[in-house]
Short mmCIF file of C-alpha atoms (C1' of nucleotides) in Angstrom, two decimals:
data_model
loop_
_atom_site.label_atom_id
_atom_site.label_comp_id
_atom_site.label_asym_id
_atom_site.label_seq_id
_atom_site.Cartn_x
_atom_site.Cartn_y
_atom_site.Cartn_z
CA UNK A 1 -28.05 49.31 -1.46
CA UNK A 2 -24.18 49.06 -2.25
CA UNK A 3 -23.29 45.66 -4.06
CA UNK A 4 -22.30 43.70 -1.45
CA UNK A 5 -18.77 43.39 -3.12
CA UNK A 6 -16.78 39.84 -2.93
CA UNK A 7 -13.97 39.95 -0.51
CA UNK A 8 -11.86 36.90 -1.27
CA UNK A 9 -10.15 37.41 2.05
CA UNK A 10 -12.69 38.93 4.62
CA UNK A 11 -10.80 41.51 7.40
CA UNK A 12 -12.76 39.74 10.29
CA UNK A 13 -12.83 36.55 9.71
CA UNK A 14 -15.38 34.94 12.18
CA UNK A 15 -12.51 32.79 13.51
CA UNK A 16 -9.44 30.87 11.74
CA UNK A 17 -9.36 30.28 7.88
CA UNK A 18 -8.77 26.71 6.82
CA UNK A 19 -5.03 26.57 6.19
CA UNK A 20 -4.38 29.14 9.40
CA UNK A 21 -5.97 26.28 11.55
CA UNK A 22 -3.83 23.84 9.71
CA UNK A 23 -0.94 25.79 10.15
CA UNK A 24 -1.83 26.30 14.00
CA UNK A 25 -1.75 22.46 13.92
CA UNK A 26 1.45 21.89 12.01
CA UNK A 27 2.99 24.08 15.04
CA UNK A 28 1.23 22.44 18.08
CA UNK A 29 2.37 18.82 16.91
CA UNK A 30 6.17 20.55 16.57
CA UNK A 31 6.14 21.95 19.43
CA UNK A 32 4.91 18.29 21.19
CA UNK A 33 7.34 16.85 19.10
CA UNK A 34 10.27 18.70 20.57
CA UNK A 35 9.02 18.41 24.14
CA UNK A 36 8.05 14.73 23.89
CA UNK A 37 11.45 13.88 21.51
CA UNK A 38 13.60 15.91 24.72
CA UNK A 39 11.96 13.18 27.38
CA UNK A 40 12.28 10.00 25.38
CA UNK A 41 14.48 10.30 22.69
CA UNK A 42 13.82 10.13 18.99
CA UNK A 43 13.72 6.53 18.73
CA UNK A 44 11.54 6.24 21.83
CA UNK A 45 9.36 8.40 21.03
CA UNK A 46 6.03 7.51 19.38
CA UNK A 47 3.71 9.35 17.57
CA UNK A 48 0.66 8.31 19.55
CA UNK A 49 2.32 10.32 22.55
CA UNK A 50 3.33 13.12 20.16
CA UNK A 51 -0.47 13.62 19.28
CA UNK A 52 -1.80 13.23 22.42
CA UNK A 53 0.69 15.99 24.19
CA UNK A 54 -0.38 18.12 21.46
CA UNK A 55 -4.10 17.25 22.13
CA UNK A 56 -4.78 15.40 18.69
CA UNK A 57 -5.36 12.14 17.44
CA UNK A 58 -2.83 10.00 14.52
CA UNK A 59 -5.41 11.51 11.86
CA UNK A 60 -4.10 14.85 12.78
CA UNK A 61 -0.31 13.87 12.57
CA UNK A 62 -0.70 11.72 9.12
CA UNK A 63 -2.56 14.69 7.75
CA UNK A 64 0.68 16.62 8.27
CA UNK A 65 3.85 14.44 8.11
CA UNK A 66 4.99 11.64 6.77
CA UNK A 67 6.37 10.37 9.73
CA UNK A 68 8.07 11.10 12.79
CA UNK A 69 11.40 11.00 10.66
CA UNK A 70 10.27 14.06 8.87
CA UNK A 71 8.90 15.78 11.85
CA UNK A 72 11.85 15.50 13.64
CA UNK A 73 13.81 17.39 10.29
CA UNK A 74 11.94 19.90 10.30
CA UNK A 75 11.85 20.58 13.74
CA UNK A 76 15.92 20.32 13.49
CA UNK A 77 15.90 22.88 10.47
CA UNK A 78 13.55 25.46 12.90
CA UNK A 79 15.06 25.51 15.82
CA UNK A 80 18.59 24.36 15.68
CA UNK A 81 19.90 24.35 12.06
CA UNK A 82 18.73 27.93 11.78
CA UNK A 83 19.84 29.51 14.94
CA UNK A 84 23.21 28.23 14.66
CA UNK A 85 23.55 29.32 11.24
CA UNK A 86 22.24 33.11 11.96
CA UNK A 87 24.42 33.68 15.13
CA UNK A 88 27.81 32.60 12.75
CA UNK A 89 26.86 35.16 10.51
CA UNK A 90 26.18 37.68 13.23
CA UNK A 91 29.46 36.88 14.60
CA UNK A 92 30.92 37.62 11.33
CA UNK A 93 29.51 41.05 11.14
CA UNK A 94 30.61 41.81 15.06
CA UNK A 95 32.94 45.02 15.03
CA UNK A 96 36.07 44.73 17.61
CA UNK A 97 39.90 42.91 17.47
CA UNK A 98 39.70 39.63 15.63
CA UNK A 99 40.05 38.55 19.26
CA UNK A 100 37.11 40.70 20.62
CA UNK A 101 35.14 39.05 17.94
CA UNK A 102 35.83 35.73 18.80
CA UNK A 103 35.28 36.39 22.59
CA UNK A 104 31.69 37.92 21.67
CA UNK A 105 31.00 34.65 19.73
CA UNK A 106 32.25 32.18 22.46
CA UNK A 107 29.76 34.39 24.78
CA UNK A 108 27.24 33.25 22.37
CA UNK A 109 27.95 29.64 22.10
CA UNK A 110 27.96 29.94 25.96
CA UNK A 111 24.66 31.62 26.18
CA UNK A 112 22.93 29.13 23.68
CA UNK A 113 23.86 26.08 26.25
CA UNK A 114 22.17 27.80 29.20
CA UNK A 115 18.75 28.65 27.24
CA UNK A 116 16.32 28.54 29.46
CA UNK A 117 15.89 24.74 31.13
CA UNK A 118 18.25 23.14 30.35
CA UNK A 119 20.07 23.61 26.60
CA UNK A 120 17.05 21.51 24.66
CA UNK A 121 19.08 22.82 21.54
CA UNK A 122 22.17 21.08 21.86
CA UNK A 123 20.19 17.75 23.04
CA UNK A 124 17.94 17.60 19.99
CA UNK A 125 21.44 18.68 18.02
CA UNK A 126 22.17 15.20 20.11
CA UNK A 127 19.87 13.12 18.92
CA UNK A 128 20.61 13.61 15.51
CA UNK A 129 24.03 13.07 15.66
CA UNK A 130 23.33 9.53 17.63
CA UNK A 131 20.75 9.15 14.75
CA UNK A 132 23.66 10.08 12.34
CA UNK A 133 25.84 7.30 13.69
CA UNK A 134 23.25 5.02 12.38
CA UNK A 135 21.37 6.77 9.26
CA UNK A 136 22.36 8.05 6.22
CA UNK A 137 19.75 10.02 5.83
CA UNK A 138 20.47 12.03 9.00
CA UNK A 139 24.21 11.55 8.75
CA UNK A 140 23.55 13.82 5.52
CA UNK A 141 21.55 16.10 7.17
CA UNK A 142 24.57 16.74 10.18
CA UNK A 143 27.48 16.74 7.86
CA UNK A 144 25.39 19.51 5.43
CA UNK A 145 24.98 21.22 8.50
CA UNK A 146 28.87 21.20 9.53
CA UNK A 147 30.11 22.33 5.98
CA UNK A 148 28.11 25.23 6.16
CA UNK A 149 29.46 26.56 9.24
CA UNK A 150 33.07 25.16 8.92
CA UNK A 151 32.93 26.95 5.71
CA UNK A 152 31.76 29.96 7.59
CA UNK A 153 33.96 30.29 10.40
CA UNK A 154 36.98 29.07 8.19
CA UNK A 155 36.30 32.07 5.86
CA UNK A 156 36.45 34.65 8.94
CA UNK A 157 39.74 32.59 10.37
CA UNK A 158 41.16 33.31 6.96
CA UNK A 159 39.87 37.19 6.84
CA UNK A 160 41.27 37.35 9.97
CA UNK A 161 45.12 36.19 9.41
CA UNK A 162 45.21 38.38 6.19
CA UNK A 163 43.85 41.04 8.59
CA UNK A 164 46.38 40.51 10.90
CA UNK A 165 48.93 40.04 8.35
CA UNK A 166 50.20 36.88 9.35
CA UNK A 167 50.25 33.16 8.33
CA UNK A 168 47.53 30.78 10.38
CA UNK A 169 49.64 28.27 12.11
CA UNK A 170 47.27 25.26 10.31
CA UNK A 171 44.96 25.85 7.41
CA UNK A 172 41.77 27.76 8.47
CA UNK A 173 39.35 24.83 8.16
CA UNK A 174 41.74 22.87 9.89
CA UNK A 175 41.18 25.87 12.90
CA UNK A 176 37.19 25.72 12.17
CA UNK A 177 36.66 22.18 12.61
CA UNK A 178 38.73 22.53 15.97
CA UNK A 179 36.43 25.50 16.91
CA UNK A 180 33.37 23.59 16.49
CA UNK A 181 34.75 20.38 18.16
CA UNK A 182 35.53 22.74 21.34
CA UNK A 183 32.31 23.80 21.36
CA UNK A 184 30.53 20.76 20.77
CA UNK A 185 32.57 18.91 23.53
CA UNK A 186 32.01 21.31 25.73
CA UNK A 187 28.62 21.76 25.76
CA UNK A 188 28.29 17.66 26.17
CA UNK A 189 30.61 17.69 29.02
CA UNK A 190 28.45 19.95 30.96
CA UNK A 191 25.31 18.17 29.66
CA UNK A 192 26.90 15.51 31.72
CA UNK A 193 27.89 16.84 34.36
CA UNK A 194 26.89 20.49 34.84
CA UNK A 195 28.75 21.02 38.57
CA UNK A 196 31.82 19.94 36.90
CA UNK A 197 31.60 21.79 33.69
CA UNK A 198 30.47 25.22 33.79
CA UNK A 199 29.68 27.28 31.24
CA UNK A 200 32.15 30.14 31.95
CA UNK A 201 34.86 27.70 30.39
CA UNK A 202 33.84 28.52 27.09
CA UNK A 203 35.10 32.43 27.01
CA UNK A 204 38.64 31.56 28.86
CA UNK A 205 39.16 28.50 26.96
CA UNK A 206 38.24 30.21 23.69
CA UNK A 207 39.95 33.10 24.14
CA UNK A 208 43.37 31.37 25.26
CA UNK A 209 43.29 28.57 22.59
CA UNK A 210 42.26 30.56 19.78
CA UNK A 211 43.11 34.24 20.75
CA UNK A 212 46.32 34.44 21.30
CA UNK A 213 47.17 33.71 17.74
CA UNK A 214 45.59 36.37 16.24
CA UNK A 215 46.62 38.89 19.15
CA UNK A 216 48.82 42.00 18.12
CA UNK A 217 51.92 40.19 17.95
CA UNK A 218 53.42 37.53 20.61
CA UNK A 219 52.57 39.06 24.58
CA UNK B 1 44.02 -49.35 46.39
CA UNK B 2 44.80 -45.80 46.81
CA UNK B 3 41.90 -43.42 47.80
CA UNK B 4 40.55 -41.86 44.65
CA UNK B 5 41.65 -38.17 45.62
CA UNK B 6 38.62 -35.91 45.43
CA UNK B 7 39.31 -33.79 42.26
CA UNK B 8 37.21 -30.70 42.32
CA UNK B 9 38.22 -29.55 39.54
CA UNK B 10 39.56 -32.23 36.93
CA UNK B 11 41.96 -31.61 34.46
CA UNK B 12 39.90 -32.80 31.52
CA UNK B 13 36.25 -31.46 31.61
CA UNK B 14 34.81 -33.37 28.61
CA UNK B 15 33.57 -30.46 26.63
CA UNK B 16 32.95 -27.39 29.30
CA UNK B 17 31.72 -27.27 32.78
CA UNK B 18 28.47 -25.59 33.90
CA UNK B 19 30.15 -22.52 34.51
CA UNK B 20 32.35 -22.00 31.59
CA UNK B 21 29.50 -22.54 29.37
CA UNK B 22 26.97 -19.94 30.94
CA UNK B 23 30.35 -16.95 30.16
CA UNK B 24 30.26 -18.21 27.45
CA UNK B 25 26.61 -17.18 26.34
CA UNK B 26 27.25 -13.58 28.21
CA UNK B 27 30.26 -13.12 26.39
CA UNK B 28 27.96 -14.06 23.12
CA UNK B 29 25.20 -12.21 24.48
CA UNK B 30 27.61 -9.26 24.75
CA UNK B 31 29.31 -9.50 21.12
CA UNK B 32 26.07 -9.64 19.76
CA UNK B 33 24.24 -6.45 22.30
CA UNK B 34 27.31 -4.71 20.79
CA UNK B 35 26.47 -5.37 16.89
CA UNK B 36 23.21 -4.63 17.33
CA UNK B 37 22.83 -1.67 19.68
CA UNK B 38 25.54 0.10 16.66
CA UNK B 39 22.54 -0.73 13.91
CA UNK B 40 19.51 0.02 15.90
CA UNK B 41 20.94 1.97 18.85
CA UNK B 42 20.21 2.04 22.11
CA UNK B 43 16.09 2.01 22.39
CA UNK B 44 15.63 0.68 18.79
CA UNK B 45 17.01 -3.00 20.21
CA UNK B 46 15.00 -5.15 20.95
CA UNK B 47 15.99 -7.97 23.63
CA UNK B 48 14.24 -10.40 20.92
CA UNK B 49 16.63 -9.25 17.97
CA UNK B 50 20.47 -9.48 20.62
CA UNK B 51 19.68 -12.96 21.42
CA UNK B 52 18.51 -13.65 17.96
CA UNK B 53 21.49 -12.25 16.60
CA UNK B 54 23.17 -14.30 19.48
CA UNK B 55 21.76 -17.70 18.73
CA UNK B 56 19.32 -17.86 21.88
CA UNK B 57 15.92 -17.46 22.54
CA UNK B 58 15.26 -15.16 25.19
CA UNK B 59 15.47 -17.80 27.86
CA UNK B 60 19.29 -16.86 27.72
CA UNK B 61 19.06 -13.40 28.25
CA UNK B 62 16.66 -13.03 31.00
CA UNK B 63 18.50 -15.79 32.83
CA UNK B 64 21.71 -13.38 32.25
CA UNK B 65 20.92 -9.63 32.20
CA UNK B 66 17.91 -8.08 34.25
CA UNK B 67 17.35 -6.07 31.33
CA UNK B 68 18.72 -4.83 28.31
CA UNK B 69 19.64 -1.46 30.26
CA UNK B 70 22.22 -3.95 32.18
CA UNK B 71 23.70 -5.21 29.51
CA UNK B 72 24.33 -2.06 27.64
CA UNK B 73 26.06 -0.72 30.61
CA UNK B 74 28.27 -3.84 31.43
CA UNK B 75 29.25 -3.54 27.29
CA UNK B 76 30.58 0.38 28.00
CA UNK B 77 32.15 -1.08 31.20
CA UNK B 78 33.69 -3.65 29.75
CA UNK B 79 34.24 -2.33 26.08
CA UNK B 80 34.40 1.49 26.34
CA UNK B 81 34.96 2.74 29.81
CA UNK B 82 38.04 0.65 30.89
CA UNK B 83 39.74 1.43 27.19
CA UNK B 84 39.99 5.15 27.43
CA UNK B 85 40.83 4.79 31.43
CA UNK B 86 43.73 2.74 30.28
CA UNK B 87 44.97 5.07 27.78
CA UNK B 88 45.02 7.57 30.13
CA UNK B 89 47.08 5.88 32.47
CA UNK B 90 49.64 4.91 29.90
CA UNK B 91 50.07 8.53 28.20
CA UNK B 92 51.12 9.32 31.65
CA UNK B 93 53.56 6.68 31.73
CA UNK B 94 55.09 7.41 28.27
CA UNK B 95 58.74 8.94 28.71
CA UNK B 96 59.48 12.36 26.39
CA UNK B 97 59.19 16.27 27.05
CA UNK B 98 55.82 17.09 27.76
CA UNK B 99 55.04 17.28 23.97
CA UNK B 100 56.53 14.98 22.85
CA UNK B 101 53.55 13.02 25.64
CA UNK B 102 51.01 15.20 24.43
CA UNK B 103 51.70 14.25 20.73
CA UNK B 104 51.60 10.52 21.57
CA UNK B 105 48.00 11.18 23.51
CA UNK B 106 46.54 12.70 20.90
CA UNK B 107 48.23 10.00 18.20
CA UNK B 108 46.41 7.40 20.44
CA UNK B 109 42.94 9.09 20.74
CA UNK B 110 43.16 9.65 16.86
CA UNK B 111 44.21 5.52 16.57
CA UNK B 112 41.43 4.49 18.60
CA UNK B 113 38.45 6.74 16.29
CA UNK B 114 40.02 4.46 13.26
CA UNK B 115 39.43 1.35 15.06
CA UNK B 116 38.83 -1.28 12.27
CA UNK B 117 35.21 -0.89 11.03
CA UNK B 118 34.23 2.92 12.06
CA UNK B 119 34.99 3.64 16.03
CA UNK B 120 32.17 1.00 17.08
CA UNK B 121 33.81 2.49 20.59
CA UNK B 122 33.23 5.95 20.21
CA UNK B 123 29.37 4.88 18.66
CA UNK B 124 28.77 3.19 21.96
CA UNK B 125 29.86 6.38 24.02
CA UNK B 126 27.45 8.59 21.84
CA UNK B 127 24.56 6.28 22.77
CA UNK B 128 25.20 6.84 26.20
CA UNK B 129 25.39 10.48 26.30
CA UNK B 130 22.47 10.76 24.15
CA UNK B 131 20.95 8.65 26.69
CA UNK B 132 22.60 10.75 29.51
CA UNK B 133 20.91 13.39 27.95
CA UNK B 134 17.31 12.11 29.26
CA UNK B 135 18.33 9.58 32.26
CA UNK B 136 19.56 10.12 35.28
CA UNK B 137 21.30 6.64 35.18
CA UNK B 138 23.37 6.85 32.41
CA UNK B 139 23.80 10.81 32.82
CA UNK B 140 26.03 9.79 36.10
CA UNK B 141 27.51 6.91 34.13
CA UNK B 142 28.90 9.21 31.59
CA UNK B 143 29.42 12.47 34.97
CA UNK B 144 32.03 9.43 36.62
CA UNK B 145 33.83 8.50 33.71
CA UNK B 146 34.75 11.68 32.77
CA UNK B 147 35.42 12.86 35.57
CA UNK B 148 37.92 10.31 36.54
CA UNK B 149 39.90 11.10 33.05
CA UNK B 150 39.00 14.40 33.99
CA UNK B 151 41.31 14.51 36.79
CA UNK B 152 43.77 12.36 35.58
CA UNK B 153 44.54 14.79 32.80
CA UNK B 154 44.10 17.27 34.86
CA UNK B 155 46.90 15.90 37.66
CA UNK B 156 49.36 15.57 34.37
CA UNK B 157 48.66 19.34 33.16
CA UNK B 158 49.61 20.45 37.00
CA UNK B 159 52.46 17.65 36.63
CA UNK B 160 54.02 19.02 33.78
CA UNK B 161 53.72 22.80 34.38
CA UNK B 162 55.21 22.54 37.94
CA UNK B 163 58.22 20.56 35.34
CA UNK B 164 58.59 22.99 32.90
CA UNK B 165 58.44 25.91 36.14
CA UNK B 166 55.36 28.11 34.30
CA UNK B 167 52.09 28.87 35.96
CA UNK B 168 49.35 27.27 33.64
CA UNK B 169 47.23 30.08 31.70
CA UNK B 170 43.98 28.31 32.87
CA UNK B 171 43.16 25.66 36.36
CA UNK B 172 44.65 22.62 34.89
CA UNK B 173 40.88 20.30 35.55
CA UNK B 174 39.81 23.67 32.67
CA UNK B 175 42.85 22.71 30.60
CA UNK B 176 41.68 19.04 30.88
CA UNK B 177 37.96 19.84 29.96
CA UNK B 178 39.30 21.45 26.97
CA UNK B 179 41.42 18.77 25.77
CA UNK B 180 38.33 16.57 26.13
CA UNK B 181 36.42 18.29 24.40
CA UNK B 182 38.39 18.66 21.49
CA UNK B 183 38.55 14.64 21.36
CA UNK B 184 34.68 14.53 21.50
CA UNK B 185 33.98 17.03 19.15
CA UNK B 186 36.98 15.78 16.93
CA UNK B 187 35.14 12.42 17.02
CA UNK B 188 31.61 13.13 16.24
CA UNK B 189 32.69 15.39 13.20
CA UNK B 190 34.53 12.81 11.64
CA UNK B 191 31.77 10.35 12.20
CA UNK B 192 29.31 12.41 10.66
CA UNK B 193 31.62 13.43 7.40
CA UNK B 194 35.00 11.67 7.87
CA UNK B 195 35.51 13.34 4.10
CA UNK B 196 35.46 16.46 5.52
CA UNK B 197 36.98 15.90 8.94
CA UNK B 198 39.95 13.81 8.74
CA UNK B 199 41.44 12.11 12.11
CA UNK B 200 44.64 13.31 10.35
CA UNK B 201 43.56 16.66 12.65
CA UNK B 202 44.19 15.06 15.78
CA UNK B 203 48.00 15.28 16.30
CA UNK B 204 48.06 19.13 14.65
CA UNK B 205 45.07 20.52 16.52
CA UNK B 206 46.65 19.12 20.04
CA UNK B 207 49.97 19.72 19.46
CA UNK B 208 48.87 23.70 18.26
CA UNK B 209 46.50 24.08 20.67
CA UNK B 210 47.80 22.92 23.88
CA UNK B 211 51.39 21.79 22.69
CA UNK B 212 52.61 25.49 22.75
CA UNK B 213 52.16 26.38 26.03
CA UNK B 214 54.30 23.84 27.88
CA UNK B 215 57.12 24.44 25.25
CA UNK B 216 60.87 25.47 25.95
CA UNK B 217 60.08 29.41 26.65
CA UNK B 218 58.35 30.82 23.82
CA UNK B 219 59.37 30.45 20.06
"C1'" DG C 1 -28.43 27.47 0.22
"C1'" DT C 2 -26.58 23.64 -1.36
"C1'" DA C 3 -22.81 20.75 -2.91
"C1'" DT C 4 -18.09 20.03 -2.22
"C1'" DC C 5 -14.08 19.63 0.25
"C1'" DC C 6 -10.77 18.51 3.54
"C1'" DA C 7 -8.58 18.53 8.20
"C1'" DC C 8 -8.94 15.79 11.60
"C1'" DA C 9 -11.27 11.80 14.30
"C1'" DT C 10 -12.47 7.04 14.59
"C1'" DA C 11 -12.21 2.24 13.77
"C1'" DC C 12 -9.67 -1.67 12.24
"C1'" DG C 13 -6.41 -5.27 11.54
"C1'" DC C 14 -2.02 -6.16 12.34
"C1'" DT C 15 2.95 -6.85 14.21
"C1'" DA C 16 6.67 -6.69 17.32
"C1'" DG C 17 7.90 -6.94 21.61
"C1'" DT C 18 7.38 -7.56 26.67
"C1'" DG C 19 8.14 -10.35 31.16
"C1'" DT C 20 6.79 -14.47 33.46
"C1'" DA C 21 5.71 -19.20 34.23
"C1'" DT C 22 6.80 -23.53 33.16
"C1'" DG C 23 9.21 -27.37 30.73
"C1'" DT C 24 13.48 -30.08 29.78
"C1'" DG C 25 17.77 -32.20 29.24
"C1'" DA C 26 22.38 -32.20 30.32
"C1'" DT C 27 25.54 -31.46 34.41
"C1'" DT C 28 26.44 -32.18 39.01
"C1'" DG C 29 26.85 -34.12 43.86
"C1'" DT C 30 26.56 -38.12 46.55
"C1'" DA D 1 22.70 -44.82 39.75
"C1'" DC D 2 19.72 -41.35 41.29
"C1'" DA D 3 18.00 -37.15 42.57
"C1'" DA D 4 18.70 -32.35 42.50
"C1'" DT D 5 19.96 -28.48 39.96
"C1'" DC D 6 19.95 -24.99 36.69
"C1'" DA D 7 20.81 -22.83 32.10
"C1'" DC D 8 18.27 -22.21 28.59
"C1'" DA D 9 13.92 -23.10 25.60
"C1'" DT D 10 9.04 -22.80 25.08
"C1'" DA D 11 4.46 -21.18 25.74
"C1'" DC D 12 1.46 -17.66 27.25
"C1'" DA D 13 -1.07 -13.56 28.05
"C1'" DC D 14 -0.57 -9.10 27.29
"C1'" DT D 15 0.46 -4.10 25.47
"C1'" DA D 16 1.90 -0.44 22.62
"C1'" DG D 17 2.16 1.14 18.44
"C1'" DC D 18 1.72 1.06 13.46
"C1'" DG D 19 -0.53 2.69 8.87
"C1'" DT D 20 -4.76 2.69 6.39
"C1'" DA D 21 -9.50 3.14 5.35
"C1'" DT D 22 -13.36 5.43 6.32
"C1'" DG D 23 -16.47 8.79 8.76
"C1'" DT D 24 -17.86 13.67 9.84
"C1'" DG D 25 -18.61 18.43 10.69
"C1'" DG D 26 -17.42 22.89 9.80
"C1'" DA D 27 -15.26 25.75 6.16
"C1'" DT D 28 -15.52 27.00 1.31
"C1'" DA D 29 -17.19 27.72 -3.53
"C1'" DC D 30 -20.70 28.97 -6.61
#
DNA sequence: GTATCCACATACGCTAGTGTATGTGATTGT
DNA sequence: ACAATCACATACACTAGCGTATGTGGATAC
């Protein structure tokens, strides 16, 4: 008879380990989270409803978070904080015209507002700025947020006037922060009102407010 | 004797009639909906803690507002709403080249972030959208409003390009969402880190961004 | 195979808040 | 002066939700 050798992590195991259960768990009451935080709001959501979309009980959620507060951060860091964050950088390494670039990126700020039903990105994006307005804590969180990609897209702005070999008409952050506030406004306005506001104003209005400045040299 | 002329409304009400005193409370009922919904927000007020903060009991309220719903929305009526509308209207009014207007606009939209303690105005706007975001209510609340400045802007943009002869390089109402949104998104950056995001941007980013194309004939 | 552990469930005591029904005292009309 | 009125206060019955303390059954360790 072989030794029956100790496998610390069996290949089959019968069904879920401890912590994989736990982890399944952690990502059920997230994903209730952001569908129950999308319907009611941050503030008017509670955790009893949290668990019981997800098909728990409060043990379950106390056993995991602190409180909704930090389940609503980490949500933010998974599925908004990082996606914006990745498709700046993937902007950045875009080949093209400075202006080319800049239209492929405005296709993707377009194309994260239409996401499936309904843009739940930008809205939980929306809660925490009305939380921000309030909160420290979360003000923190936003303005972290906002440095990092001002600090980002000023860096290409800049690459891109030295590219172009001419002076930027303000200083690049100054060009960043109106970037971002196009596309946050935007995206609110057709939150709003979606017949009123398409989405197909992002690549024009892009394109003719911040294109033209880097284009080959006056039309 | 002469007839004692039926007064109906004497000159000297001994303190305040039935009326006066009853706008009264609403008007405290409104200051104090106001301080509150900017410390809790929207859904973390409770009726119980506005007429506290009010002097009342709730008694007062219910005997005032249906609901605390109603009063929010007669406070962006009243507080929010009818402000920007206003500005609007006199922007159009103000004499100049069209941007030398333009540069007063934006002056104004900047004044009116740095309203005394923080933009309480632009705080209460946020809590509707974020609300708009979730109810039907509010989201057509926040769809009129905008739409109204909307067009407004938008009739100026035709206005002033028909003026200066030029075809506009976008539909003027686009042109309008754009300017918008760059006062939103202006707004909610500097909220969240006015460090980083100073209202000085207002007046620059307008007059760069949309000041150039109504200008003389090219530089 | 038995003891231990721990992720989640259950039970508990508690608070804040709701909307309504009713009371009350000062204003009002006659 | 008297009765009616009504703006606001008070009292009530009720619910949702909180956080903790404790129970439990199926993994896990040895």
């Amino acid at each position: 008879m072989a030794a029956p050798q100790k496998v610390p992590r069996p290949q089959r195991p019968k069904r879920l380990t401890r912590k994989e259960k736990q982890a399944e768990t952690r990502r059920r009451l997230l994903d209730a989270g952001e569908r129950v935080f999308l319907r009611r709001g941050l503030q008017g959501s509670s955790v009893e409803e949290i668990v019981a979309e997800a098909g728990f009980t409060r043990g379950a959620f106390y056993s995991n978070f602190k409180s909704k507060d930090e389940l609503f951060v980490e949500l933010l860091h998974a599925r908004v904080y990082d996606r914006y964050a990745e498709l700046a950088k993937e902007t950045e390494a875009q080949p093209g015209t400075p202006r080319e670039q800049l239209r492929w990126g405005a296709e993707r700020l377009r194309d994260v507002q239409s996401d499936e039903q309904g843009s739940w990105l930008f809205r939980l994006w929306l809660e925490c700025l009305t939380q921000a307005a309030r909160d420290e804590e979360f003000r923190k969180l936003a303005a972290t947020f906002w440095s990092g990609n001002r600090a980002l897209v000023a860096g290409q702005v800049d690459a891109t006037f030295k590219e172009v070999g001419r002076k930027p008409p303000l200083p690049p952050d100054q060009l960043a922060t109106g970037m971002i506030a196009l596309d946050v406004g935007l995206a609110v306005q057709h939150l709003v009102d979606p017949e009123a506001v398409s989405l197909d104003v992002y690549v024009p209005l892009y394109d003719l407010l911040f294109g033209e400045m880097v284009e080959a040299s006056g039309g």
